[in-house]
Structures are given as structure tokens and as C-alpha cells.
Coordinates of C-alpha atoms in Angstrom, one line a residue:
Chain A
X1 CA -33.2 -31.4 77.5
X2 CA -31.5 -28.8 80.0
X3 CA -29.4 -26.2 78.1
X4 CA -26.9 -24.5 80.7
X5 CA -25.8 -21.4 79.4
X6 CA -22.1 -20.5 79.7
X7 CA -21.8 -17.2 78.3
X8 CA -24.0 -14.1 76.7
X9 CA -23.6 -11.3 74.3
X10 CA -26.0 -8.7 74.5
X11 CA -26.5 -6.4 71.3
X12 CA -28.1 -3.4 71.4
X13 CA -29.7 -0.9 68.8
X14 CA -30.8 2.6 69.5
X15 CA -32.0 5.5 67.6
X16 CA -33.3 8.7 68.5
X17 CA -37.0 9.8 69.1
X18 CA -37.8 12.0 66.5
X19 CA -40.9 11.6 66.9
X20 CA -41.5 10.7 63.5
X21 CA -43.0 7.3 63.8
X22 CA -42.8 7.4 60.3
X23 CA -39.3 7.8 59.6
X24 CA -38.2 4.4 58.5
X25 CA -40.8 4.4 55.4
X26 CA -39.6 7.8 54.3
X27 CA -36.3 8.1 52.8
X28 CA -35.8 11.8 53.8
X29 CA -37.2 11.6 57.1
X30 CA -34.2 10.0 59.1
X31 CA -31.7 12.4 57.8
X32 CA -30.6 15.8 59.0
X33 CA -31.6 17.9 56.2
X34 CA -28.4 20.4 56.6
X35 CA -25.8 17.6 56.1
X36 CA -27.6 14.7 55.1
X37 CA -26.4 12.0 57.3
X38 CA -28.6 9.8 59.2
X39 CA -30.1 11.3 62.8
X40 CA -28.0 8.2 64.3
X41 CA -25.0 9.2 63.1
X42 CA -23.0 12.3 64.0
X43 CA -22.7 16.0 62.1
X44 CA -19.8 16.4 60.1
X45 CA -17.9 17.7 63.0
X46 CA -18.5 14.9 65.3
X47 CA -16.6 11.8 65.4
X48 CA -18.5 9.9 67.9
X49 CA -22.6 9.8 67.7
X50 CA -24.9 9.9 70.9
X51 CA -25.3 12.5 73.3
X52 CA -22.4 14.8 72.7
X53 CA -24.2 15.4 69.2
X54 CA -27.8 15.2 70.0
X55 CA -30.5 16.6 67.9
X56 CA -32.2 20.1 68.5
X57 CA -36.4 20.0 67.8
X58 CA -38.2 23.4 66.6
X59 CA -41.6 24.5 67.5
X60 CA -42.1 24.0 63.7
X61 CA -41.6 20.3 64.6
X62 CA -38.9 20.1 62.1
X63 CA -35.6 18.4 63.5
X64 CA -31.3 18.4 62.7
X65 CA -28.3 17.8 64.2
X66 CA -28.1 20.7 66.6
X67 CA -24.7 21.7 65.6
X68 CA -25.5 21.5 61.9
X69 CA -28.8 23.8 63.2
X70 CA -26.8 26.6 65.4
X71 CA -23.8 26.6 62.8
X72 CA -26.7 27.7 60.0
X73 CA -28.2 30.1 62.9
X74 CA -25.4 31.6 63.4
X75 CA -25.2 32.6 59.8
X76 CA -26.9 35.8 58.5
X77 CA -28.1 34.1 55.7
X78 CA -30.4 32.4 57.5
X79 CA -32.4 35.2 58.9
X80 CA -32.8 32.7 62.5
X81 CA -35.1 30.9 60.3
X82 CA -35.7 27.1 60.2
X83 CA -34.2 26.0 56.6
X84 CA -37.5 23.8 55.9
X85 CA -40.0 26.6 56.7
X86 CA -38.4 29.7 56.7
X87 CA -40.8 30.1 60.0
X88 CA -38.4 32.1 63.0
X89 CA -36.6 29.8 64.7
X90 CA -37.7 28.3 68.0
X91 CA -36.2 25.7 70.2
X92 CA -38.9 23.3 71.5
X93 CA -39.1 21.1 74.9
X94 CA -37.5 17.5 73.8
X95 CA -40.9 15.3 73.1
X96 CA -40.6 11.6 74.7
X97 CA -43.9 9.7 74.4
X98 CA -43.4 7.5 77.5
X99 CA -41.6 9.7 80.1
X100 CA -42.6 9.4 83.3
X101 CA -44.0 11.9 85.0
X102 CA -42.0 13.9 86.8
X103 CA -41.6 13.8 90.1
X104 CA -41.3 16.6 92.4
Chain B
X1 CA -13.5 13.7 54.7
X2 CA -14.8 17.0 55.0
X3 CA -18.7 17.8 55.5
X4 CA -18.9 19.3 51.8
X5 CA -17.3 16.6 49.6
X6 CA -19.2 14.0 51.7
X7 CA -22.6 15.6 51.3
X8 CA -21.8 16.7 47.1
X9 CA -20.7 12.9 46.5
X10 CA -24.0 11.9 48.4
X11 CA -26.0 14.0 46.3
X12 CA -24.4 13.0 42.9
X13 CA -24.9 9.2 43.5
X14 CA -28.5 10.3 44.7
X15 CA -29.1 11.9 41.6
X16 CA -27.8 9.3 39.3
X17 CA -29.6 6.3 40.9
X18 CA -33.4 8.3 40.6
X19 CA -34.0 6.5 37.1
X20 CA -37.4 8.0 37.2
X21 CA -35.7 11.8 37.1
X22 CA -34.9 14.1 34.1
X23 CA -32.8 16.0 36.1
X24 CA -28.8 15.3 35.9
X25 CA -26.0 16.0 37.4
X26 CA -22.1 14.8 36.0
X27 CA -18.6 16.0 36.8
X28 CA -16.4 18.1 34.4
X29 CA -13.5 17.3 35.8
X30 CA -11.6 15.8 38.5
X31 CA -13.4 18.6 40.6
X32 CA -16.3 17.4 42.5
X33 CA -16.9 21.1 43.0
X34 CA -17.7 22.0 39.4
X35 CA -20.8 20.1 38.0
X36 CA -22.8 20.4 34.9
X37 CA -26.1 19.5 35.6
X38 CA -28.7 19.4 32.9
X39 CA -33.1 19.0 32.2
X40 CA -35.3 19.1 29.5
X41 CA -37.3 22.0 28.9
X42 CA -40.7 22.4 30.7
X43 CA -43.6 20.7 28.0
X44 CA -46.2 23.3 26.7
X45 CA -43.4 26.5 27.3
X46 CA -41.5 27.5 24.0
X47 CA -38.4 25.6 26.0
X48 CA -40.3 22.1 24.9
X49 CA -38.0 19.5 23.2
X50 CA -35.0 21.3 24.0
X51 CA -32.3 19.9 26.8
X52 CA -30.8 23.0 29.0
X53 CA -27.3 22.3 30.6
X54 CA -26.1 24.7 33.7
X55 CA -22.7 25.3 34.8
X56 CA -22.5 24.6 38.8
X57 CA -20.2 25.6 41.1
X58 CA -20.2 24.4 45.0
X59 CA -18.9 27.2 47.3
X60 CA -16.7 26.6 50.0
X61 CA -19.3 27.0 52.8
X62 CA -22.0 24.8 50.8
X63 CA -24.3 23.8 51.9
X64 CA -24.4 27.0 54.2
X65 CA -24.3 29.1 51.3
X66 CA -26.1 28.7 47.9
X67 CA -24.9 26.7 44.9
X68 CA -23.9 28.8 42.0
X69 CA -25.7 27.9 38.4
X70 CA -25.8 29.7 35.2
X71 CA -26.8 28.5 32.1
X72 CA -24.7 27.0 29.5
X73 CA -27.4 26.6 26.6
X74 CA -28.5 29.6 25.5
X75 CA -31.5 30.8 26.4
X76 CA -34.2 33.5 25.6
X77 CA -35.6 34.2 29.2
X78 CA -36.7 37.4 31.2
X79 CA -34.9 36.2 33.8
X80 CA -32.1 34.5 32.6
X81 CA -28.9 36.7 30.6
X82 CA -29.0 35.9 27.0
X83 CA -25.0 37.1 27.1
X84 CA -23.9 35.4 30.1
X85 CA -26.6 32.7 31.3
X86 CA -26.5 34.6 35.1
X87 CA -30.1 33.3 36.7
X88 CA -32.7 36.0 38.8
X89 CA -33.4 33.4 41.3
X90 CA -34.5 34.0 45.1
X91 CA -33.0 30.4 46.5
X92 CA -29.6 30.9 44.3
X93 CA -29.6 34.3 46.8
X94 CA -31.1 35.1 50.1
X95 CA -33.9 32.7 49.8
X96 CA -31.2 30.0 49.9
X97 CA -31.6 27.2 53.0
X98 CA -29.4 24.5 53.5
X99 CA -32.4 21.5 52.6
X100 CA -31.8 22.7 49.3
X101 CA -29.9 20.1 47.1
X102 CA -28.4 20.3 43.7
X103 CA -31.3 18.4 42.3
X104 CA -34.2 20.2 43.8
X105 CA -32.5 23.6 42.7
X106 CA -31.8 22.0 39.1
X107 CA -35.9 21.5 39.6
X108 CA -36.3 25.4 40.3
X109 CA -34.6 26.7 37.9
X110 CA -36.8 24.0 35.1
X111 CA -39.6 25.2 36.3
X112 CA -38.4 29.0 36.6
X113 CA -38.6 28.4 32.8
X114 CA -43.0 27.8 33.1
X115 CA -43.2 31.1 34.9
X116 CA -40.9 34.3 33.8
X117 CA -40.7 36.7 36.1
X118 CA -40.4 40.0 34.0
X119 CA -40.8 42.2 36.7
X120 CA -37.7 40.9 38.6
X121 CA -35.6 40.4 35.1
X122 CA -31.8 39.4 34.8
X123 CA -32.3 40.3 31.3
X124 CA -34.5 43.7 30.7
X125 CA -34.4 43.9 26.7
X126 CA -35.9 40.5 27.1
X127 CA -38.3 41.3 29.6
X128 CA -39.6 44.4 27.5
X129 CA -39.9 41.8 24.8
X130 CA -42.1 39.9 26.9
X131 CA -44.4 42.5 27.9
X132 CA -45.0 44.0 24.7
X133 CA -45.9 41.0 22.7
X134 CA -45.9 37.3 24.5
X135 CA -46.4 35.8 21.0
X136 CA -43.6 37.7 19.3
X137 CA -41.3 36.6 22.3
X138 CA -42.6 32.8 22.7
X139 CA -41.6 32.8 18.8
X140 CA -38.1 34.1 20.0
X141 CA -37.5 32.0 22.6
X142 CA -38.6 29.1 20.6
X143 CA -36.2 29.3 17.9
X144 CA -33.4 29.9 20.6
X145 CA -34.3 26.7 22.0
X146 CA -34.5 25.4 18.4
X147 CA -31.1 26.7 17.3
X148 CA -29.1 26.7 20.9
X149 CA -30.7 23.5 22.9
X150 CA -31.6 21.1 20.1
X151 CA -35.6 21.6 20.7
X152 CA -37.3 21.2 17.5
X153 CA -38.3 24.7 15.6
X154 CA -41.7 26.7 15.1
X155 CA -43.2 26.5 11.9
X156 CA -41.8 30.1 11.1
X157 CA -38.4 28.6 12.6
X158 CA -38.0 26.1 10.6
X159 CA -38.3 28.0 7.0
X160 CA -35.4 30.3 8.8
X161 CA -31.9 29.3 8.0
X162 CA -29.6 28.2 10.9
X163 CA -28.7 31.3 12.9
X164 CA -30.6 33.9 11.4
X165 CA -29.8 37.1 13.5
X166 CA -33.0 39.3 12.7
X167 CA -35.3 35.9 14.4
X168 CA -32.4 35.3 17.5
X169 CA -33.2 39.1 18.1
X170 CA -37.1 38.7 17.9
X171 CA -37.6 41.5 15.3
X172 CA -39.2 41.1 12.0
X173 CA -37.2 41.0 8.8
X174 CA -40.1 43.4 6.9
X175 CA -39.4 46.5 9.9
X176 CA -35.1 45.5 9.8
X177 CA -35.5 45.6 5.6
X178 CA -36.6 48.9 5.8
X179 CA -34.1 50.7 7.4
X180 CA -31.2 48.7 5.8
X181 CA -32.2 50.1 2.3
X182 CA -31.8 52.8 3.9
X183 CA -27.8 51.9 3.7
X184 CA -27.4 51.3 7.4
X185 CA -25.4 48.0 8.0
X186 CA -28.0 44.9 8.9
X187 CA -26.3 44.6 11.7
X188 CA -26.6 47.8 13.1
X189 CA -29.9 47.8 12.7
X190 CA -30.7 44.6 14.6
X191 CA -28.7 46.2 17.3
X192 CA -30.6 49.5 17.7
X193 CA -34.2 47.8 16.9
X194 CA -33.5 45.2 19.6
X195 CA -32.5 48.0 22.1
X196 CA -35.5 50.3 21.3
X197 CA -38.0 46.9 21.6
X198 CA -39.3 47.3 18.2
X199 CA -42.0 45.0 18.9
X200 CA -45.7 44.8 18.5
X201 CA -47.8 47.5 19.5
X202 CA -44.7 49.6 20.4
X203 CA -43.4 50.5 17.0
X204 CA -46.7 53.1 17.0
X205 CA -44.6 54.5 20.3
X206 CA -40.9 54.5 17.9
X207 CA -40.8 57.2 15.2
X208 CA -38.7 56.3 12.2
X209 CA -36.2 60.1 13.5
X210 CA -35.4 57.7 16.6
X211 CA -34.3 55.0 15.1
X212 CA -32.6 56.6 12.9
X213 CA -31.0 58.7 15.8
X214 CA -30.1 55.5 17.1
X215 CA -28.7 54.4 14.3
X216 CA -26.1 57.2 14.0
X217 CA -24.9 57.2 17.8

């Protein structure tokens, strides 16, 4: 039997790399913990998810919506702390597993 | 919708689908900013058996700035206002952080209940209750819970009438007796004993000249 193919949808499906491999058995883990909507989805002043509302990683290894993250940063309630530690706030490098090395 | 509303609804219909919680959470009105959330007292404390409702309000800001609870039930606790139910909590001040939910606070403040805090008190005639005798005030606090949140009474509670005002102030009817035959109103002299702590090994430290001085002020 020959099937000839006349036409294709392709359907994709992304999520961010949180590097939480674990983060579809765990209720909490695929949520941003300041606003509680999913990573894949946008902060609450976003209307569009992706890369104009990425995610921002700590040193502490804890991760949010970046601008749910600097809007609580940029209060002086929060003492430049992460809100799941309390530990002072540090950006970290972006971690991807697979990235290629880079070339120079 | 804005980021509040969307995250308070999220948390209410969190709350009520966790069967396995004690902890709840229920509108008062149309408001989805003004909650009453309730628990039931911590088991082995003298707040066992009773069920402790707080009044909630969600700030403008929330979740950037904290929730604000008091109590609605009554409640005989250094760190809780037996006039006004205000809480001495870090997290409902500058230990707030915006993973905090309305259920894990709820949590804090049950457990806040297991472990007083005297020497940061809301409530300091309480808290000097607490330090001078821990018997005489678990006996206190249980009755309040008996009387106030429905939690069944103390032996010594439960020969008590309803609402007796020498046992809500944690003083003994032999030492308020005493100076009412003396023709002071009873309750003036609840009122002056409870502000001098006349408790346990204090009364040595409370001549009978103070009281009475207190008395006639």
C-alpha cells in the first residue's frame, strides 16, 4: 500500500528548562511561587508567554517569573532576599543541560 | 483579571479541594478580599477540641505584602490580644515572602498556638500569666477555649458555670473572695488582681496595701 501524503500539521509543545526534572510529579514545582501560575504561562502582567516573560534562576537554585522576582526585589519588604529562602538574592548563569559548547 | 483576584480565587479553590486539610478558608461576603478562615486547635495544647476562626483581609499589593489575620474566637494566648484577637507573628510582618499562601499562614498561626512566645507577647498580662505559673495559665486558656471555641472544659472548668469571670481572668475565687468581703465590687477586684498577676508564686511578691492601693485608684 503506498500512502502519498498531501498535507501536514506540525504541533509543537514547549516548556522551559527549569531544571527540575522533577517538576511534573510535584504539584508546586511548575509554578512560580510569587503568582502562582504555571512557568509556561506568563506573570500577571504579561499577556503573551515565551521569551518576552522568561524566568530568572538564583544561585539558591530556586526559580519565578522574572518580573514577578524583580517586582518583589524592588520592594523593601523583601530585604533583596529570595522569598523561598530568605538567602540574598543572586542571579545565576541560565543552566541548559545539552548546550553546546561554545565556540569562540 | 488582575494578578490578586486571580491568585486569592486560586488559593480558595486550592484550599477547599485538599480533603485531607483541617485548615479552611470561606468568603463573608461578595468580597473575595475578606475571608474567614478557620482550624482546630493544636492536640495536646490547652487549645485541643476547640475550632479557632480568623478574620482575613487581602491587601491591595498581596501577595507582595502580608495577609492581615486576627482572631475571631477568643483566645487566651501570650501572643495573641485577648481584647482584640491582633497576632505577634514574624511572617504577618517583615518575615512576610510572597510563597506564603493563605493556607500555609492559617498553618502558622495553628501551630503558633503549640509554641507561645512570651518574650515577644501581643498580650503582656497574659504573658506574665504564663511565666509565673504555666499550670494556672494552661487552666486559663483551657476554659477560654472551653467557653469561647467550643473545645470541651477541664475538670475544674466544667464544675464552673458558663462565663465565670474570676476563671476567664485566671485568678482564684479563694484570693478574689477575700478582698470582696472586704466591700470592694467583684468586679473591681478581678480587674486590679489580673493587672497585678496575682498568680502563683507571685502573690508572696503582692502585699495585701497594694492591692488595696489598686483597688482605690
Amino acid at each position: 500500500m503506498k500512502v502519498k501524503i498531501k498535507q501536514w500539521n506540525a504541533v509543537a509543545q514547549w516548556r522551559w528548562d527549569t531544571g527540575n526534572k522533577d517538576a511534573a510529579d510535584d504539584e508546586e514545582g511548575d509554578v512560580c511561587g510569587i503568582c502562582r501560575v504555571p512557568f509556561e504561562g506568563c506573570c500577571p502582567s504579561c499577556r503573551v508567554p515565551g521569551d518576552d516573560c522568561p524566568l530568572i534562576w538564583g544561585e539558591c537554585s530556586h526559580v519565578f517569573h522574572m518580573h514577578c522576582l524583580l517586582k518583589w526585589i524592588g520592594t523593601a519588604a523583601s530585604k533583596q532576599q529570595c522569598p523561598m529562602d530568605r538567602r540574598p538574592w543572586a542571579t545565576a548563569e541560565r543552566r541548559v543541560d545539552n548546550a553546546p559548547p561554545p565556540t569562540t | 483579571m488582575d494578578a490578586r483576584l486571580r491568585r486569592v480565587t486560586r488559593e480558595i479553590a486550592d484550599c477547599k479541594n485538599d480533603k485531607t486539610s483541617s485548615i479552611k478558608i470561606e468568603t463573608i461576603d461578595e468580597s473575595p478580599f475578606h475571608l474567614k478562615g478557620s482550624f482546630p486547635g493544636p492536640e495536646g495544647t490547652p487549645y485541643q477540641g476547640g475550632n479557632f476562626e480568623i478574620d482575613i483581609v487581602i491587601p491591595e499589593s498581596y501577595p507582595f505584602q502580608p495577609v492581615k489575620m486576627k482572631f475571631i474566637t477568643k483566645v487566651y494566648h501570650p501572643n495573641v490580644s485577648s481584647a482584640s484577637g491582633a497576632i505577634c507573628l514574624d511572617i504577618l510582618k517583615d518575615a512576610w515572602s510572597p510563597v506564603l499562601t493563605l493556607k500555609s499562614t492559617l498553618i502558622s498561626l495553628q501551630s503558633l498556638l503549640c509554641s507561645p512566645e512570651p518574650n515577644d507577647p501581643q498580650d503582656a498580662e497574659v504573658a506574665k500569666h504564663y511565666m509565673t505559673s504555666k499550670a494556672s495559665f494552661e487552666e486559663t486558656a483551657t476554659y477560654w477555649t472551653h467557653i469561647y471555641a467550643g473545645g470541651p472544659g477541664s475538670k475544674d472548668a466544667k464544675q464552673l458555670n458558663s462565663g465565670d469571670d474570676v476563671a476567664i481572668a485566671g485568678l482564684e475565687h479563694t484570693h478574689v473572695d477575700r478582698f470582696v468581703e472586704l466591700g470592694f465590687p467583684k468586679a473591681k477586684v478581678v480587674d486590679a488582681l489580673r493587672r497585678l498577676n496575682y498568680r502563683g508564686n507571685n502573690i508572696r511578691n503582692i502585699p495585701d496595701d497594694r492591692v488595696i492601693e489598686e483597688l482605690l485608684k
